[in-house]
C-alpha positions in Angstrom: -9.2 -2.4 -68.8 -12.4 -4.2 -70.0 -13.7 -2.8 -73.6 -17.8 -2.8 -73.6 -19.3 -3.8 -76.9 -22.6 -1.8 -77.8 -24.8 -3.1 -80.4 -24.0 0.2 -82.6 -20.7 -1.6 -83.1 -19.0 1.3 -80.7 -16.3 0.6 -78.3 -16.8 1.8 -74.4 -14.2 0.9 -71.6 -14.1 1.4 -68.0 -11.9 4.3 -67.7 -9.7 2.5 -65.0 -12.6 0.1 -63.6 -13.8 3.6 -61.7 -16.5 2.7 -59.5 -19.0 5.6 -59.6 -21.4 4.0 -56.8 -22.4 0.9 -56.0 -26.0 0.2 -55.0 -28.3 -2.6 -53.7 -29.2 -3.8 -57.5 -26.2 -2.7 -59.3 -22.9 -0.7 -60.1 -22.1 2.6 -61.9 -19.1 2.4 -63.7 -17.6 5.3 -65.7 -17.5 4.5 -69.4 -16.6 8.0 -70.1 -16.6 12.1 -69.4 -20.2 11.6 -71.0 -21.3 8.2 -70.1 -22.0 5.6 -67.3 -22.9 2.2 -67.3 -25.4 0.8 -64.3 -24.4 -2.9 -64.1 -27.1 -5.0 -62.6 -26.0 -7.5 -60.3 -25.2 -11.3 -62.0 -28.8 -13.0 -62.1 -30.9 -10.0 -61.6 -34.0 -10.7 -63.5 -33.9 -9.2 -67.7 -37.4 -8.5 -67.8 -36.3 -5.8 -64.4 -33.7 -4.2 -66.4 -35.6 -4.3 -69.6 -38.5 -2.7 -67.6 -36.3 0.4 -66.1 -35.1 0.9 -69.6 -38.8 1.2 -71.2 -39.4 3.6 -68.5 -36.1 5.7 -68.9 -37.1 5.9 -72.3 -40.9 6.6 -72.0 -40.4 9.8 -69.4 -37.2 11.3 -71.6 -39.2 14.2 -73.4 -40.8 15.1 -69.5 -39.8 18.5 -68.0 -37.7 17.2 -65.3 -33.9 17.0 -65.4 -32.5 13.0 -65.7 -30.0 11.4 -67.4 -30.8 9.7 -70.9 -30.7 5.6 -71.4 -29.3 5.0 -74.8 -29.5 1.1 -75.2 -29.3 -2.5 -73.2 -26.0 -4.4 -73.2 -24.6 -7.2 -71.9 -21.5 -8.0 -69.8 -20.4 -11.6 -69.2 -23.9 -12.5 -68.6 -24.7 -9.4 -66.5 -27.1 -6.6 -67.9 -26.3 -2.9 -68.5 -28.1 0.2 -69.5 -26.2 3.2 -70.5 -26.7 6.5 -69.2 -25.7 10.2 -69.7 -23.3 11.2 -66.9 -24.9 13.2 -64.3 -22.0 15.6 -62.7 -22.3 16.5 -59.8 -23.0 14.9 -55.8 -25.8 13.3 -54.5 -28.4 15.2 -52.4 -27.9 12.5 -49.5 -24.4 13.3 -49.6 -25.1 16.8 -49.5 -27.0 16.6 -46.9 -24.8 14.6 -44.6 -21.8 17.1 -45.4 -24.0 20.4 -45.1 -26.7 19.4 -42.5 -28.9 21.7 -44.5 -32.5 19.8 -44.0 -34.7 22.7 -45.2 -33.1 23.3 -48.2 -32.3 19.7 -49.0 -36.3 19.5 -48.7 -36.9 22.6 -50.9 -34.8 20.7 -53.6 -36.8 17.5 -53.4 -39.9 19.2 -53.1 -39.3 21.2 -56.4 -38.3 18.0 -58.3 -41.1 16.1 -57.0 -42.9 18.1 -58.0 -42.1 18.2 -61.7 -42.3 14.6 -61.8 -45.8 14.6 -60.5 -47.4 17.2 -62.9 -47.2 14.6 -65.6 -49.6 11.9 -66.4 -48.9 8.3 -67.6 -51.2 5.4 -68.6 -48.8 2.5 -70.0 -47.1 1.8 -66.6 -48.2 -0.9 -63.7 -50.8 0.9 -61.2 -49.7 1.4 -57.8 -52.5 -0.5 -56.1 -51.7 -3.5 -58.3 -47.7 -2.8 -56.9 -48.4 -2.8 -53.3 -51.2 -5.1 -53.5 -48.5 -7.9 -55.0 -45.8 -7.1 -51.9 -48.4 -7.1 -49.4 -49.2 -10.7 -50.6 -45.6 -11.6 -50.2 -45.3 -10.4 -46.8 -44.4 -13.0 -44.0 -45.1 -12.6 -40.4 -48.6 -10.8 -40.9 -51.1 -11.4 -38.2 -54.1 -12.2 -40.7 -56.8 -10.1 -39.5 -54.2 -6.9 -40.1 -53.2 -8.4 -43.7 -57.6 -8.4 -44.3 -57.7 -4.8 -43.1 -54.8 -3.4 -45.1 -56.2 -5.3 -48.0 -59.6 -3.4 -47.2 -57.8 -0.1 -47.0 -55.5 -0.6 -50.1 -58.9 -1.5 -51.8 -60.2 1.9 -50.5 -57.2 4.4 -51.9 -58.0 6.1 -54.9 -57.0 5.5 -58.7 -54.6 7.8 -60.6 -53.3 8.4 -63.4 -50.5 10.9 -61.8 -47.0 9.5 -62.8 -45.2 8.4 -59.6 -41.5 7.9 -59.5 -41.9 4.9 -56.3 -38.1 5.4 -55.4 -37.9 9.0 -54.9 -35.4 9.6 -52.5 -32.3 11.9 -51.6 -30.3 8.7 -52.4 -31.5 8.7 -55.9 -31.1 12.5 -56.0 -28.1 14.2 -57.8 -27.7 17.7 -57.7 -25.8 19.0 -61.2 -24.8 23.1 -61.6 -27.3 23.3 -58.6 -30.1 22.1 -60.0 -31.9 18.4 -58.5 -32.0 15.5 -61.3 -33.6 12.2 -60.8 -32.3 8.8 -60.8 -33.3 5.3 -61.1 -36.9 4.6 -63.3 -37.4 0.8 -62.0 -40.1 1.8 -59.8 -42.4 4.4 -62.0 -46.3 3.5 -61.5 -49.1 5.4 -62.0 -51.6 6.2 -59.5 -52.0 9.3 -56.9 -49.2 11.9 -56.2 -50.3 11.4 -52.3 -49.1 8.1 -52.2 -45.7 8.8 -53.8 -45.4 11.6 -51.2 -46.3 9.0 -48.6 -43.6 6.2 -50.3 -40.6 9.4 -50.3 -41.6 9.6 -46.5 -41.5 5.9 -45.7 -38.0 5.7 -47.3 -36.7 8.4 -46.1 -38.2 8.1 -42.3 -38.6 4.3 -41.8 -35.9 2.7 -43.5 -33.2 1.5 -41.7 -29.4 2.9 -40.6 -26.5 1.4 -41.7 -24.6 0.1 -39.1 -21.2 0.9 -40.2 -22.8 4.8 -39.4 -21.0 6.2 -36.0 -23.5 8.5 -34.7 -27.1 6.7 -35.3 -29.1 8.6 -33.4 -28.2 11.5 -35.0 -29.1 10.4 -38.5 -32.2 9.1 -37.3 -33.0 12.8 -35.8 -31.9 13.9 -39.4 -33.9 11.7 -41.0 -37.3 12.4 -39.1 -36.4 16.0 -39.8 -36.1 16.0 -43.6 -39.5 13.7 -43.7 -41.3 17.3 -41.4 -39.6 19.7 -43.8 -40.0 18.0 -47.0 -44.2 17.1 -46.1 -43.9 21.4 -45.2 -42.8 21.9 -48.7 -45.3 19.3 -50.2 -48.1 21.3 -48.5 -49.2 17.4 -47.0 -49.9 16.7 -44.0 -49.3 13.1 -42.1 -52.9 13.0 -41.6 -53.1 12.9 -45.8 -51.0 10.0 -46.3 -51.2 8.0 -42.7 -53.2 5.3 -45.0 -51.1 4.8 -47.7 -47.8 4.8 -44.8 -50.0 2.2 -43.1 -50.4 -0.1 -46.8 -46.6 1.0 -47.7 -45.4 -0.2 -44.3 -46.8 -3.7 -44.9 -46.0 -4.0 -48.9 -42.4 -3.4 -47.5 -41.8 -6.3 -45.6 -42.4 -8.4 -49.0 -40.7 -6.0 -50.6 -37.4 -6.2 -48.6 -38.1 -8.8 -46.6 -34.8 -8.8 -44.8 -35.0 -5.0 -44.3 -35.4 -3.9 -40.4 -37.8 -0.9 -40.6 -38.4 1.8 -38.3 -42.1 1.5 -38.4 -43.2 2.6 -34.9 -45.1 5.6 -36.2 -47.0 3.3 -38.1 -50.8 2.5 -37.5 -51.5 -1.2 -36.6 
């Protein structure tokens, strides 16, 4: 059992090395009944995890429910942030198990939501975001890269704090209520555009392949983006420009990620 070394001088170990999830970036481990420690993979950049803790600490006092950071460690060379323990289930596991799409959708919505009524200015902007993925992005016929430029230059400034990873993945749902994960990603800029980001990820990304019935969760997934734009009151015709800008900051984003973009302008 490995013993964790904070730099208050206390002592937290990995109850039995449980595993509490395990994601593209890093690992949850339980440290405790109160605590978790998110592990970021060996070599993922400091100034990353010393950015999602700045942010974790910046939006604590907001009035939306999330776990609190307490401080940076290190692991044999890996970094860690510690973390109040969330109890409870994720919403995307929720939603698998229950099938419940409208009222998965009424539980982001109302979270969303929260997070959007508040207003940042010490945060990157979300133009200056996209515009740095669209610049990485390979395989971009240059005449489309020029007019996405053109519309990304046309999208509005904000000051509307935008969670960028908002997600049923990064959803928990604790005594019934939503809480929010994962603060790498906060910008400022226009709550239409993190609406628009929610339904890129949650309608375009890919599905796993391990997943038996694919069509299915596609169906599911095309679904939850309808109900949760319903609960929004936004329609596609609202965010089909920043979708358009999002699709193509993806592909430097993730670059090995296949996307579902069909509904997608060229």
């Amino acid at each position: 059992m490995e013993k964790l070394y904070s730099k208050e001088g206390l002592v937290c170990t990995l109850v039995d090395g449980k595993v509490l999830g395990i994601g593209n970036t890093a690992t949850v481990y339980k440290l405790s009944n109160e605590k978790v420690l998110k592990l970021f993979n060996k070599g993922y950049p400091k100034d990353a995890v010393e950015r999602e803790f700045s942010n974790a600490k910046m939006i604590e006092k907001m009035g939306f429910l999330k776990p609190q950071a307490y401080e940076m460690i290190k692991v044999e060379g890996q970094m860690g942030i510690i973390y109040d323990m969330v109890q409870g289930y994720s919403l995307v596991e929720w939603v698998m198990r229950t099938g419940n799409v409208e009222e998965c959708a009424s539980l982001m919505a109302k979270l969303h939501k929260e997070i959007l009524d508040n207003s940042v200015d010490k945060v990157p902007d979300y133009k200056g975001l996209l515009k740095h993925d669209i610049l990485r992005a390979r395989n971009v016929d240059p005449v489309k890269l020029e007019k996405i430029l053109q519309k990304l230059n046309a999208l509005p400034e904000g000051d509307v704090l935008c969670h960028g990873d908002f997600h049923p993945g990064n959803i928990m749902i604790s005594n019934g209520k939503p809480a929010i994960l994962d603060f790498m990603n906060i910008c400022r800029g226009v709550y239409l555009f993190d609406v628009a980001r929610t339904v890129f990820l949650v309608e375009y990304t890919p599905v796993p392949n391990d997943i038996k019935d694919k069509e299915m969760l596609l169906k599911l997934k095309v679904a939850l983006a309808d109900s949760y734009l319903r609960e929004m009151n936004v329609s596609r015709n609202m965010i089909q420009d920043y979708l358009d800008v999002i699709d193509v900051a993806r592909r430097g984003e993730c670059p090995e990620e296949e996307r579902r973009s069909d509904n997608c302008r060229d």
